[in-house]
Amino acid sequence: MTCGNSPRLRRSARAGVTLLFSHCRDVVIEVSRRGGAGVLGLVRSTPEQVELDLRVISEALGDKPFGVDVLFPVTDTQIDKDELAARIPEEHKRFVADIMSRFDVPEADDPTAAVSEVAGELTGRLRELDLNPVLVHRAGRSVTVVDVLARWAGKRRTGPMSMLLTDEQEQFRAAVRDFARREVTPELIRKCEQDRHPPLDLLAAIARNDWFAVGIPEEYGGSPDYVCVALLIDELAYGYLPLGDLAYRALIHGAGVLINHGTEAMRRDLLPRLLRGELLFNNSITEPDTGADAAGLSTKAVEDGDHWVINGHKMFNTGMSFADYVICYARTDPSAPRHKGISAIMVPTNAEGLTFREIETIGMNATPTFEVWYEDVRVPKENLVGELHNGWPVMMNHLEKERMGLCAMANGGTRRVLDLAVTYANTREQFGRPIGAFQAITHMIADMKVLSHTCELVTLQLAALVDAGRPARMEASIGKVYCAEAYTKAADLAMQVWGAYGYASESEVARHWRSARAMPIAGGSTQINKNVIGKLLGLPPTY
């Protein structure tokens, strides 16, 4: 996953050339067979290991040409590349001569710094040669040079419940954090709140940093890692909740749906544009008479030649004023059972016959929500997302990612109100000392920290499950319940710490207090998610 602030390592002017780094010979063979000829990179400790690897790989690939770049980690063994080449039988010598080399990671007081230096040198040299270093780890997930070498340096972080972040994920989070705290100013927030419009100008800056790549598959120009998707939304939301919402709409409502259910034509056209920060998506499910009971929707889509004609009435569709496309769920087979006969259709927000009005809410002013009317809206039949009459699985699969994104947003907001409360408690004085010296205040802030800490663990666990492609319906509902309620409670506690200053409408605490209240409602209410949890536990259905 090239999700950090290191240079992007995947573009190449030389087609078909791929560098695969792995500790696992089988992974190299598997990916080489699937991806065509390339340059194979091995991380090994001794010449004997390299010799064996090359024999096995060469025999497995047959006549397919490949080259090798060998990385040697910290080792007492001094290995000469010419000596190594001499050990390999002639029939297995198919090296790319101008890149075969060895890289020794020197002993150092700071192995991470040494690793980064070596990785930077390697990366730069490969880029100069127009090579495409796609770095492959077990299970086909890509990693970077830094991550591969960092494993040898023993620098992977550990934490509660074994929720690990790689060094590069930590670097990614730090880079996004620095960006959000630098770019999100009080002046920017005031303007966005007054204009009731999100900071769209920052999308280009996010794209220039290549951060949207974490939600896009490699074959469409990205380097996917849903843990980094969660970290991106989290850190942007910490800076300003509507900014995190923009990343959420690009990578969850947009890329998340297209990757799993869009056609290949959709993915080829739209995912690179999402990567460049040019598109935002919206979700259109709720109707005046169907909220939690999504299967009861009545919006209809009828086939008419090469088009769908959509008619219906939707409610609480957030972001219609700035989204480019909306995924509309409509009934395409009225005779089918409730959960059947529903289809997902991608509709441009500028389509003729599509109108909407803003619904004024108490919070989230910069990402307003809308009432929407579809009146004979015509869209091409190829805009169908997923299978015809089978939109319910699309909706359910999407909700897992949607709830992960909402957990990340809530986590960012919870951390922010915690920091606001700590700062205020250390600087506000009463009775001749900071109010943080009073146990009542300390206990409220400690409660906020418990909420924030647990919220982060729940979010990272859910993101890791989504990243691994494992079913996570239970964890998504648990996460949504906990994180939404945690943000709401933490914002309320922060207002109590701030007192009258927090109650003032102009305060940041009050803004969070208003916005947090949407979290237990959006993306499936707390009560609906508790029903889901009960059902998955085998309890009798509640509806």
Coordinates of C-alpha atoms in Angstrom, one line a residue:
M1 CA 0.0 0.0 0.0
T2 CA 1.6 3.2 -1.1
C3 CA -0.5 5.3 1.3
G4 CA 2.3 7.3 2.9
N5 CA 3.9 10.5 2.0
S6 CA 6.7 8.7 0.2
P7 CA 7.0 9.2 -3.6
R8 CA 4.5 7.3 -5.7
L9 CA 6.1 4.1 -7.0
R10 CA 3.7 2.8 -9.6
R11 CA 3.9 4.8 -12.8
S12 CA 6.0 3.6 -15.5
A13 CA 6.9 4.6 -19.1
R14 CA 7.9 1.1 -19.9
A15 CA 4.9 -1.1 -20.3
G16 CA 4.8 -4.5 -18.7
V17 CA 7.7 -4.0 -16.3
T18 CA 6.9 -4.7 -12.7
L19 CA 9.1 -5.1 -9.7
L20 CA 7.8 -7.5 -7.1
F21 CA 9.3 -7.6 -3.6
S22 CA 8.4 -10.4 -1.3
H23 CA 9.8 -12.6 1.4
C24 CA 7.6 -15.3 -0.2
R25 CA 8.8 -17.0 -3.4
D26 CA 5.3 -18.3 -4.1
V27 CA 3.8 -14.8 -4.1
V28 CA 6.4 -13.7 -6.6
I29 CA 5.6 -16.6 -8.9
E30 CA 1.9 -16.2 -8.6
V31 CA 1.9 -12.5 -9.4
S32 CA 4.5 -12.8 -12.2
R33 CA 2.3 -15.4 -13.9
R34 CA -0.8 -13.2 -13.6
G35 CA 0.9 -9.9 -14.4
G36 CA 3.2 -10.8 -17.2
A37 CA 7.0 -10.5 -17.5
G38 CA 8.7 -8.3 -15.0
V39 CA 11.6 -7.6 -12.7
L40 CA 11.5 -9.8 -9.6
G41 CA 12.7 -8.4 -6.3
L42 CA 13.7 -10.7 -3.5
V43 CA 14.4 -10.0 0.1
R44 CA 16.8 -12.6 1.3
S45 CA 19.7 -13.1 3.8
T46 CA 22.1 -15.4 2.0
P47 CA 23.4 -16.2 -1.5
E48 CA 22.1 -19.8 -1.0
Q49 CA 18.6 -18.6 -0.5
V50 CA 18.7 -16.3 -3.6
E51 CA 20.2 -19.2 -5.7
L52 CA 17.4 -21.5 -4.6
D53 CA 14.7 -18.9 -5.2
L54 CA 15.9 -18.1 -8.7
R55 CA 16.0 -21.7 -9.7
V56 CA 12.4 -22.3 -8.6
I57 CA 11.1 -19.1 -10.1
S58 CA 12.9 -19.7 -13.4
E59 CA 11.5 -23.2 -13.7
A60 CA 8.0 -22.0 -12.7
L61 CA 8.0 -19.1 -15.3
G62 CA 9.4 -21.2 -18.1
D63 CA 10.5 -19.0 -21.0
K64 CA 9.0 -15.9 -19.6
P65 CA 11.8 -13.4 -19.1
F66 CA 12.5 -11.7 -15.8
G67 CA 15.1 -9.7 -14.0
V68 CA 16.2 -9.7 -10.4
D69 CA 17.1 -7.1 -7.9
V70 CA 18.2 -8.6 -4.6
L71 CA 17.9 -6.7 -1.3
F72 CA 19.9 -8.0 1.7
P73 CA 18.8 -6.8 5.1
V74 CA 21.0 -6.2 8.1
T75 CA 23.5 -9.0 8.0
D76 CA 27.0 -9.8 9.0
T77 CA 27.5 -11.6 5.7
Q78 CA 29.2 -9.5 3.0
I79 CA 27.9 -10.6 -0.4
D80 CA 29.5 -9.7 -3.7
K81 CA 27.1 -9.4 -6.5
D82 CA 29.5 -11.0 -9.0
E83 CA 30.0 -13.9 -6.7
L84 CA 26.3 -14.3 -6.4
A85 CA 25.8 -14.2 -10.2
A86 CA 28.5 -16.8 -10.6
R87 CA 26.6 -19.2 -8.3
I88 CA 23.5 -19.2 -10.6
P89 CA 23.4 -21.7 -13.5
E90 CA 23.6 -20.0 -16.9
E91 CA 20.2 -21.3 -17.9
H92 CA 18.7 -19.3 -15.0
K93 CA 20.5 -16.1 -15.6
R94 CA 18.0 -13.7 -17.1
F95 CA 18.9 -10.6 -15.2
V96 CA 18.2 -7.0 -16.1
A97 CA 21.9 -6.0 -15.9
D98 CA 21.5 -2.3 -15.2
I99 CA 19.5 -2.8 -12.0
M100 CA 20.9 -6.0 -10.5
S101 CA 22.6 -4.9 -7.3
R102 CA 22.6 -5.5 -3.6
F103 CA 21.6 -3.1 -0.9
D104 CA 22.9 -3.6 2.6
V105 CA 21.0 -1.9 5.4
P106 CA 23.8 -0.7 7.8
E107 CA 23.8 -1.2 11.5
A108 CA 22.5 2.1 13.0
D109 CA 21.2 3.5 16.2
D110 CA 18.0 4.3 14.3
P111 CA 17.3 1.3 12.0
T112 CA 14.2 3.1 10.7
A113 CA 16.2 6.0 9.4
A114 CA 18.7 3.6 7.8
V115 CA 15.9 1.7 6.2
S116 CA 14.3 4.8 4.8
E117 CA 17.6 6.0 3.4
V118 CA 18.2 2.7 1.6
A119 CA 14.6 2.6 0.4
G120 CA 14.8 6.1 -0.9
E121 CA 18.0 5.3 -2.8
L122 CA 16.5 2.2 -4.4
T123 CA 13.2 4.0 -5.3
G124 CA 15.0 6.9 -6.9
R125 CA 17.2 4.6 -9.0
L126 CA 14.3 2.5 -10.2
R127 CA 12.3 5.6 -11.1
E128 CA 15.3 6.9 -13.2
L129 CA 15.2 3.7 -15.1
D130 CA 11.4 4.0 -15.8
L131 CA 10.7 0.9 -13.9
N132 CA 7.4 0.3 -12.1
P133 CA 8.0 -0.9 -8.5
V134 CA 4.7 -2.5 -7.6
L135 CA 5.7 -4.2 -4.3
V136 CA 3.7 -7.3 -3.4
H137 CA 3.2 -8.9 0.0
R138 CA 1.3 -12.0 1.0
A139 CA -2.3 -12.3 -0.1
G140 CA -1.6 -10.1 -3.1
R141 CA -1.5 -6.8 -1.1
S142 CA 1.0 -4.3 -2.2
V143 CA 3.5 -2.7 0.2
T144 CA 6.4 -0.3 -0.2
V145 CA 10.1 -0.7 -0.1
V146 CA 10.1 1.1 3.2
D147 CA 7.6 -1.3 4.7
V148 CA 9.5 -4.4 3.4
L149 CA 12.8 -3.2 4.9
A150 CA 11.1 -1.9 8.1
R151 CA 10.0 -5.4 8.8
W152 CA 13.6 -6.5 8.8
A153 CA 14.5 -3.6 11.1
G154 CA 11.9 -4.8 13.6
K155 CA 10.0 -1.5 13.6
R156 CA 6.4 -2.6 13.1
R157 CA 4.2 -1.0 15.8
T158 CA 2.0 -3.0 18.1
G159 CA -1.0 -1.8 20.1
P160 CA -4.1 -3.0 22.0
M161 CA -5.9 -5.9 20.4
S162 CA -3.0 -6.3 17.9
M163 CA -4.4 -3.4 15.8
L164 CA -1.2 -2.7 14.0
L165 CA -0.3 0.3 11.8
T166 CA 2.7 -0.1 9.6
D167 CA 5.4 2.6 9.6
E168 CA 4.0 3.9 6.3
Q169 CA 0.4 4.0 7.7
E170 CA 1.8 6.1 10.6
Q171 CA 3.6 8.3 8.1
F172 CA 0.4 8.7 6.0
R173 CA -1.6 9.6 9.1
A174 CA 1.0 12.2 10.1
A175 CA 1.0 13.7 6.6
V176 CA -2.8 14.0 6.5
R177 CA -2.8 15.4 10.0
D178 CA -0.2 18.1 9.1
F179 CA -2.2 19.0 6.0
A180 CA -5.5 19.3 7.8
R181 CA -4.1 21.4 10.6
R182 CA -2.3 23.6 8.1
E183 CA -5.0 24.1 5.6
V184 CA -8.1 24.2 7.7
T185 CA -8.2 27.7 9.3
P186 CA -10.9 29.4 11.3
E187 CA -11.4 31.7 8.4
L188 CA -12.0 28.8 6.0
I189 CA -14.5 27.2 8.4
R190 CA -16.4 30.4 8.9
K191 CA -16.8 30.9 5.2
C192 CA -17.9 27.3 4.6
E193 CA -20.4 27.5 7.4
Q194 CA -21.8 30.8 6.2
D195 CA -21.9 29.7 2.5
R196 CA -23.3 26.3 3.5
H197 CA -20.7 24.7 1.1
P198 CA -17.8 22.4 1.8
P199 CA -14.1 23.3 1.1
L200 CA -14.1 21.8 -2.4
D201 CA -10.8 23.6 -3.3
L202 CA -9.0 21.3 -0.9
L203 CA -9.9 18.3 -3.0
A204 CA -7.3 19.2 -5.6
A205 CA -4.6 19.4 -2.9
I206 CA -5.6 16.1 -1.5
A207 CA -5.4 14.6 -5.0
R208 CA -2.0 16.2 -5.6
N209 CA -0.8 14.3 -2.5
D210 CA -2.2 11.1 -4.1
W211 CA -4.2 10.3 -1.0
F212 CA -7.3 9.3 -2.9
A213 CA -5.2 6.4 -4.2
V214 CA -5.8 4.5 -1.0
G215 CA -9.4 3.8 -2.1
I216 CA -8.6 2.9 -5.7
P217 CA -7.3 -0.5 -7.1
E218 CA -3.9 -0.6 -8.6
E219 CA -5.2 -1.4 -12.1
Y220 CA -7.0 1.9 -12.1
G221 CA -4.0 3.9 -10.8
G222 CA -4.4 3.5 -7.1
S223 CA -2.9 1.5 -4.2
P224 CA -5.8 0.3 -2.1
D225 CA -5.7 0.2 1.7
Y226 CA -8.9 0.7 3.7
V227 CA -7.1 1.3 6.9
C228 CA -5.6 4.3 5.2
V229 CA -9.1 5.3 3.9
A230 CA -10.2 5.3 7.5
L231 CA -7.1 7.3 8.6
L232 CA -7.7 9.8 5.8
I233 CA -11.3 10.4 6.7
D234 CA -10.5 10.5 10.4
E235 CA -7.7 13.1 10.2
L236 CA -9.6 15.3 7.7
A237 CA -12.7 15.2 9.9
Y238 CA -10.5 16.1 12.9
G239 CA -9.6 19.3 11.1
Y240 CA -13.1 20.0 9.8
L241 CA -15.9 17.4 9.7
P242 CA -17.2 18.4 6.2
L243 CA -13.7 17.9 4.8
G244 CA -13.7 14.3 6.1
D245 CA -17.1 14.0 4.5
L246 CA -15.8 14.9 1.1
A247 CA -13.2 12.1 1.2
Y248 CA -16.0 9.8 2.5
R249 CA -18.2 10.7 -0.5
A250 CA -15.4 10.2 -3.0
L251 CA -14.0 6.9 -1.6
I252 CA -17.1 5.3 0.0
H253 CA -20.1 6.4 -2.0
G254 CA -18.1 6.6 -5.2
A255 CA -15.1 4.3 -5.4
G256 CA -16.5 1.7 -2.9
V257 CA -19.6 1.1 -5.0
L258 CA -18.0 1.2 -8.4
I259 CA -15.2 -1.2 -7.4
N260 CA -17.5 -3.9 -6.1
H261 CA -20.6 -3.4 -8.4
G262 CA -19.8 -1.1 -11.3
T263 CA -19.2 -2.2 -14.8
E264 CA -15.7 -2.3 -16.2
A265 CA -16.5 0.7 -18.4
M266 CA -17.6 2.7 -15.3
R267 CA -14.5 1.8 -13.5
R268 CA -12.2 2.7 -16.4
D269 CA -13.9 6.0 -16.8
L270 CA -14.7 7.2 -13.3
L271 CA -12.0 5.7 -10.9
P272 CA -9.1 7.7 -12.4
R273 CA -11.2 10.8 -12.2
L274 CA -12.0 10.0 -8.5
L275 CA -8.2 9.6 -8.0
R276 CA -7.7 13.1 -9.4
G277 CA -10.3 14.6 -7.0
E278 CA -12.6 15.5 -9.8
L279 CA -15.7 13.6 -8.8
L280 CA -18.0 13.2 -5.8
F281 CA -20.9 10.8 -5.3
N282 CA -24.0 10.7 -3.2
N283 CA -26.3 7.9 -2.1
S284 CA -30.1 8.1 -2.7
I285 CA -32.1 5.6 -0.6
T286 CA -34.4 7.4 1.9
E287 CA -37.9 8.4 0.9
P288 CA -40.6 10.3 2.7
D289 CA -42.3 7.1 3.8
T290 CA -39.2 4.8 4.0
G291 CA -36.2 5.5 6.2
A292 CA -35.1 2.6 8.2
D293 CA -37.4 0.4 6.2
A294 CA -35.3 0.8 3.0
A295 CA -36.9 -2.2 1.3
G296 CA -40.2 -0.3 1.2
L297 CA -38.9 2.3 -1.2
S298 CA -41.3 3.2 -4.0
T299 CA -39.2 5.2 -6.5
K300 CA -39.5 3.4 -9.9
A301 CA -37.3 3.0 -12.8
V302 CA -38.8 1.8 -16.1
E303 CA -36.9 0.6 -19.2
D304 CA -37.5 2.7 -22.3
G305 CA -35.4 1.6 -25.2
D306 CA -31.8 2.2 -24.3
H307 CA -32.7 4.2 -21.2
W308 CA -34.1 4.0 -17.7
V309 CA -36.8 6.5 -16.9
I310 CA -36.9 7.2 -13.1
N311 CA -39.7 8.8 -11.1
G312 CA -39.9 9.2 -7.4
H313 CA -39.3 11.3 -4.3
K314 CA -36.2 11.0 -2.1
M315 CA -35.4 12.6 1.2
F316 CA -32.2 13.5 3.1
N317 CA -29.8 13.1 0.2
T318 CA -26.7 14.8 1.5
G319 CA -24.4 16.7 -0.9
M320 CA -26.7 17.0 -3.9
S321 CA -25.5 20.6 -4.5
F322 CA -21.9 19.5 -5.0
A323 CA -22.0 15.8 -6.0
D324 CA -21.5 14.8 -9.6
Y325 CA -23.4 11.5 -9.5
V326 CA -26.0 10.0 -7.2
I327 CA -26.5 6.2 -6.8
C328 CA -30.3 6.0 -6.9
Y329 CA -32.1 2.9 -5.6
A330 CA -35.3 2.4 -7.4
R331 CA -37.8 -0.4 -7.9
T332 CA -37.5 -2.0 -11.3
D333 CA -39.8 -5.0 -10.7
P334 CA -42.9 -3.9 -8.7
S335 CA -44.2 -7.5 -8.6
A336 CA -41.2 -8.9 -6.8
P337 CA -40.9 -9.4 -3.0
R338 CA -39.9 -6.4 -0.9
H339 CA -36.1 -7.1 -1.0
K340 CA -36.2 -8.1 -4.6
G341 CA -36.9 -6.1 -7.7
I342 CA -34.7 -3.1 -6.5
S343 CA -31.9 -1.9 -8.7
A344 CA -29.1 0.6 -8.2
I345 CA -28.7 3.2 -11.0
M346 CA -26.0 5.9 -11.4
V347 CA -27.6 9.3 -12.2
P348 CA -25.7 12.5 -13.0
T349 CA -26.9 15.3 -10.7
N350 CA -27.4 17.6 -13.6
A351 CA -29.8 15.2 -15.4
E352 CA -32.9 16.8 -16.8
G353 CA -35.9 16.2 -14.6
L354 CA -33.8 15.9 -11.4
T355 CA -34.6 18.7 -8.9
F356 CA -33.8 19.2 -5.3
R357 CA -34.2 21.7 -2.4
E358 CA -32.0 22.1 0.7
I359 CA -33.4 21.0 4.0
E360 CA -32.2 23.3 6.8
T361 CA -30.7 21.3 9.7
I362 CA -29.1 22.2 13.0
G363 CA -25.7 21.0 12.1
M364 CA -23.3 19.9 9.3
N365 CA -24.0 23.3 7.6
A366 CA -21.3 22.9 5.0
T367 CA -22.6 19.6 3.8
P368 CA -26.3 20.2 3.6
T369 CA -28.9 17.6 2.9
F370 CA -31.7 17.7 0.3
E371 CA -35.2 16.7 -0.7
V372 CA -35.0 15.3 -4.2
W373 CA -37.5 14.8 -7.0
Y374 CA -37.1 12.4 -10.0
E375 CA -39.5 13.4 -12.8
D376 CA -39.0 11.4 -15.9
V377 CA -35.2 11.4 -15.4
R378 CA -33.7 9.5 -18.3
V379 CA -30.3 7.8 -17.9
P380 CA -28.6 5.2 -20.2
K381 CA -29.2 1.6 -19.4
E382 CA -25.5 1.0 -19.0
N383 CA -25.7 3.2 -15.8
L384 CA -27.1 0.1 -14.0
V385 CA -24.8 -0.6 -11.0
G386 CA -24.8 -4.3 -10.1
E387 CA -27.4 -6.8 -11.4
L388 CA -30.8 -5.9 -12.6
H389 CA -33.5 -6.3 -9.8
N390 CA -30.7 -7.2 -7.4
G391 CA -29.8 -3.9 -5.8
W392 CA -30.4 -4.9 -2.3
P393 CA -27.1 -6.7 -2.0
V394 CA -25.4 -3.6 -3.5
M395 CA -27.0 -1.5 -0.8
M396 CA -26.1 -3.9 2.0
N397 CA -22.5 -4.3 0.9
H398 CA -22.2 -0.6 0.6
L399 CA -23.5 0.0 4.1
E400 CA -20.6 -1.9 5.6
K401 CA -18.2 0.6 4.0
E402 CA -20.5 3.5 4.7
R403 CA -20.6 2.7 8.4
M404 CA -16.8 2.3 8.4
G405 CA -16.5 5.8 6.9
L406 CA -19.0 7.2 9.4
C407 CA -17.0 5.6 12.2
A408 CA -13.9 7.3 11.0
M409 CA -15.6 10.7 10.8
A410 CA -17.0 10.2 14.3
N411 CA -13.5 9.2 15.6
G412 CA -12.0 12.4 14.1
G413 CA -14.7 14.5 15.7
T414 CA -14.4 12.7 19.1
R415 CA -10.6 13.3 19.2
R416 CA -11.1 16.9 18.3
V417 CA -13.6 17.7 21.1
L418 CA -11.4 15.8 23.5
D419 CA -8.4 18.1 22.6
L420 CA -10.6 21.2 22.8
A421 CA -11.7 20.1 26.3
V422 CA -8.1 19.4 27.5
T423 CA -6.9 22.7 26.2
Y424 CA -9.7 24.7 27.8
A425 CA -9.3 22.8 31.1
N426 CA -5.6 23.7 31.2
T427 CA -6.0 27.4 30.4
R428 CA -9.3 28.4 32.0
E429 CA -8.8 29.4 35.6
Q430 CA -11.3 29.6 38.4
F431 CA -10.7 29.9 42.1
G432 CA -7.1 30.7 41.3
R433 CA -6.2 27.5 39.4
P434 CA -6.9 25.8 36.1
I435 CA -10.3 24.1 36.1
G436 CA -8.6 20.8 35.1
A437 CA -7.3 20.6 38.6
F438 CA -10.8 19.9 39.8
Q439 CA -11.7 16.2 39.9
A440 CA -15.1 16.7 38.4
I441 CA -13.6 18.2 35.2
T442 CA -10.8 15.6 35.2
H443 CA -13.4 12.8 35.3
M444 CA -15.4 14.2 32.4
I445 CA -12.3 14.5 30.3
A446 CA -11.1 11.0 31.3
D447 CA -14.5 9.7 30.1
M448 CA -14.0 11.4 26.8
K449 CA -10.6 9.8 26.5
V450 CA -12.1 6.3 27.1
L451 CA -14.7 7.1 24.4
S452 CA -12.0 8.3 21.9
H453 CA -9.6 5.4 22.6
T454 CA -12.2 2.8 22.1
C455 CA -13.7 4.5 19.1
E456 CA -10.3 4.4 17.4
L457 CA -9.9 0.7 18.1
V458 CA -13.3 -0.1 16.8
T459 CA -12.8 1.9 13.6
L460 CA -9.4 0.3 12.9
Q461 CA -10.7 -3.2 13.4
L462 CA -13.6 -2.6 11.0
A463 CA -11.3 -1.0 8.4
A464 CA -8.9 -4.0 8.7
L465 CA -11.8 -6.4 8.1
V466 CA -13.0 -4.4 5.1
D467 CA -9.4 -4.2 3.8
A468 CA -9.1 -8.0 4.0
G469 CA -12.4 -8.5 2.2
R470 CA -14.0 -10.3 5.1
P471 CA -17.7 -10.0 6.0
A472 CA -18.1 -7.3 8.6
R473 CA -21.8 -6.7 9.0
M474 CA -21.7 -7.3 12.7
E475 CA -18.6 -5.2 13.2
A476 CA -20.0 -2.4 11.0
S477 CA -23.1 -2.2 13.1
I478 CA -21.2 -2.4 16.4
G479 CA -18.8 0.3 15.2
K480 CA -21.6 2.6 14.0
V481 CA -23.5 2.3 17.3
Y482 CA -20.4 2.9 19.4
C483 CA -18.7 5.6 17.5
A484 CA -21.8 7.6 16.8
E485 CA -22.8 7.6 20.4
A486 CA -19.2 8.2 21.5
Y487 CA -19.0 11.4 19.4
T488 CA -22.4 12.6 20.6
K489 CA -21.5 12.0 24.3
A490 CA -18.0 13.4 24.0
A491 CA -19.3 16.6 22.3
D492 CA -21.8 17.0 25.1
L493 CA -19.1 16.5 27.8
A494 CA -16.9 19.1 26.0
M495 CA -19.7 21.6 26.1
Q496 CA -20.1 20.9 29.8
V497 CA -16.4 21.5 30.3
W498 CA -16.5 24.7 28.4
G499 CA -19.7 25.9 30.1
A500 CA -21.4 29.0 28.7
Y501 CA -18.5 29.5 26.2
G502 CA -19.2 26.1 24.7
Y503 CA -23.0 26.9 24.6
A504 CA -22.3 30.0 22.4
S505 CA -23.4 29.2 18.8
E506 CA -20.1 30.6 17.5
S507 CA -17.9 28.2 19.4
E508 CA -16.3 25.2 17.8
V509 CA -17.6 23.0 20.6
A510 CA -21.2 24.0 19.8
R511 CA -20.5 23.3 16.1
H512 CA -19.4 19.8 17.0
W513 CA -22.3 19.3 19.4
R514 CA -24.8 20.2 16.6
S515 CA -23.0 18.0 14.0
A516 CA -22.5 15.0 16.3
R517 CA -26.2 14.7 16.7
A518 CA -26.6 13.5 13.2
M519 CA -24.3 10.5 13.7
P520 CA -26.7 8.2 15.6
I521 CA -29.2 8.8 12.8
A522 CA -27.3 8.8 9.5
G523 CA -26.2 5.5 7.9
G524 CA -28.7 3.5 9.9
S525 CA -29.8 4.7 13.3
T526 CA -28.4 3.4 16.5
Q527 CA -31.7 1.4 17.1
I528 CA -31.7 -0.2 13.6
N529 CA -28.0 -1.2 14.1
K530 CA -28.9 -2.8 17.4
N531 CA -31.6 -4.7 15.7
V532 CA -29.0 -6.0 13.2
I533 CA -26.7 -7.0 16.0
G534 CA -29.5 -8.9 17.7
K535 CA -30.4 -10.7 14.5
L536 CA -26.8 -11.7 13.8
L537 CA -26.6 -13.1 17.3
G538 CA -29.6 -15.4 16.5
L539 CA -32.2 -13.5 18.5
P540 CA -35.8 -13.5 17.2
P541 CA -36.4 -10.9 14.5
T542 CA -37.7 -7.6 15.9
Y543 CA -39.4 -6.5 12.7

